[in-house]
């Protein structure tokens, strides 16, 4: 079980958070996704560490940008 | 052999979107489905979707709902009924005229005339009256009655009677004459009612407003092309291609392409089309500017912060649309009366039947009397009551400089008790004019400002020209945005500068010394105070609404005689002020001219736009005051009230004549002459009553 935090740019409301949560949750092994719209912080708990590329792709798919 | 995948396309109304990312999200979700291409418009809350025909609309809806929004098919656009209505009217009128002539002039009643009458009437009462029958059937399913029910009932009763008389009675016999026997025909009654009501409907359909024009007018305000800096090069591209973060150029006199922040340069921006305020806003690096406002000073470099549907202009368009859609359809007066009248008539017919039978009358006589009640109850003039009054009312309005866009607003029975007046351009002229300063400072300052684009500069130059005629030439003209202008006039270096703190006072200096002070201001229109007094006399409470500061607003309000002031309202906030007043139970008329007034005009119970104002305001309003004179607003409200009173009077008389004939029918004394007379009398009365509106002053 690992936990990692990312910063996502461009989220403006609850809907945006839902969008990001959905896409990231679809990645393999993801247990939970916590999104804070204000700070753009996305905390992901997963069985095995995720690759940054996979997370970035999921966030891009949701329509936002992963900055860190 | 393979068949090409056939695609369907549909427009869905999407609910629950709160920002442009939502639109993007819905769009992506839809596009993920195989074979689907979708574009979602956040401003109109609509999705344009094309999808393969193995999918259904419900599948699409499920996708949108899974994303957390709602989707439904938009309300079907009401097809324009005018052409079919026109066809029905023309045919009905053409057949009804000979029909009435035959029925009313016994001398022309040749052998078999009754069968010719039937042939003439048949298309009218079936095809001509079809819209009424259809509506009546729909109403019946909902157990309601409208004007259509009454008409359909009258037509059906008249025709049923006539058919019975022709085939089972003596009316079918050769040589039968009208009024000679108890067996009479009411075919001309049925046809005339149909023709009259169709005429009324036709006039109304033609006057109906076209929706969506306000939105188009708003969106057309924006710039079309923009010069953008990409890779250090200036390129002209359509505004649509602009992206967030792009830096674009706004040259003097150009519209600013989209919302953004100034990165370089300084200038004055004329925001009057958006905020209504005539004093331009001075901007420099770091200041925010709004799309569609006009750069009147120097060259600006702007970094786009919001594009497309996120801009303030798009937000305002949404506000207008929301206000227009939110407006409940006014129930037509004629329908409201009919809702009560129809059950009463049916009851009266039943009572007639019962009383006849109970008092030992023949069943045939009892039925005859009962059907006669139904025939005579349908007022022919009903169809004329509303349209003729609206027609004459709008016509008279046009002569007085009041253009009425949606005549049905005149039918709004709620009595306006509050009038909200926009300040700039409505109560005031909306133009800067010189109010203080004269002599040499004015002459020289006017000369320097002669070529100025700046409204304050123009006001000074205009005043100077008016006072002194031709102005001396200026050389070495220099303009420093935010500071002022300098130039050499008659050998002296003259500088005209904005005084500190107050954007409307300028100092004039030459030879290194301040020589005078000029004050320009947006002044009240000469007619405004009288107009406010007239509005008060009508029992209306005036409220001044403005985005300007409270001090300036109070000064204008005091001059105009307005007690209540709501100042410093954001362009998007005006509609909320109107909503708040309505929530307090007030019935609000709004008078305005700017883009920022458009949503409030649509929201108000009665929206009046200045003819001198923006297209967006004019399209969003119900009435346009062509001359831009506020005094006409009082006339407009009086005209609206008079028209409503006329409609009510018309409805009363339309019903009264027929109600008066009811007892005759119930007693079995009805004949076609009486029915015809009731129809003719009430129609003549209604038309002449409406024509009295022409003398409205």
mmCIF file of C-alpha atoms in Angstrom, chain A residues 10 12-13 15-16 18-19 22-23 26 60-64, chain B residues 16-22 25 28-29 32 66-69:
data_model
loop_
_atom_site.group_PDB
_atom_site.id
_atom_site.type_symbol
_atom_site.label_atom_id
_atom_site.label_comp_id
_atom_site.label_asym_id
_atom_site.label_seq_id
_atom_site.Cartn_x
_atom_site.Cartn_y
_atom_site.Cartn_z
ATOM 1 C CA UNK A 10 -7.055 24.031 -13.690
ATOM 2 C CA UNK A 12 -12.406 25.199 -10.589
ATOM 3 C CA UNK A 13 -15.311 23.396 -8.953
ATOM 4 C CA UNK A 15 -17.379 18.802 -10.874
ATOM 5 C CA UNK A 16 -13.753 19.138 -11.862
ATOM 6 C CA UNK A 18 -15.194 14.442 -9.628
ATOM 7 C CA UNK A 19 -13.778 14.288 -13.102
ATOM 8 C CA UNK A 22 -12.995 9.229 -11.734
ATOM 9 C CA UNK A 23 -10.150 9.097 -14.213
ATOM 10 C CA UNK A 26 -9.671 3.839 -13.141
ATOM 11 C CA UNK A 60 -4.930 14.885 -18.959
ATOM 12 C CA UNK A 61 -7.812 12.620 -19.906
ATOM 13 C CA UNK A 62 -9.932 14.372 -17.294
ATOM 14 C CA UNK A 63 -9.010 17.657 -18.929
ATOM 15 C CA UNK A 64 -6.497 19.087 -16.488
ATOM 16 C CA UNK B 16 -26.002 21.183 -13.922
ATOM 17 C CA UNK B 17 -22.943 22.655 -15.605
ATOM 18 C CA UNK B 18 -21.296 25.239 -13.381
ATOM 19 C CA UNK B 19 -18.186 26.129 -15.327
ATOM 20 C CA UNK B 20 -16.535 25.700 -18.684
ATOM 21 C CA UNK B 21 -14.624 22.648 -17.438
ATOM 22 C CA UNK B 22 -17.985 20.981 -16.919
ATOM 23 C CA UNK B 25 -16.023 17.110 -19.291
ATOM 24 C CA UNK B 28 -15.110 14.276 -23.468
ATOM 25 C CA UNK B 29 -17.445 11.738 -21.881
ATOM 26 C CA UNK B 32 -15.402 8.536 -25.573
ATOM 27 C CA UNK B 66 -22.986 9.148 -15.258
ATOM 28 C CA UNK B 67 -20.788 12.221 -15.470
ATOM 29 C CA UNK B 68 -23.031 13.951 -12.950
ATOM 30 C CA UNK B 69 -25.158 16.159 -15.189
#
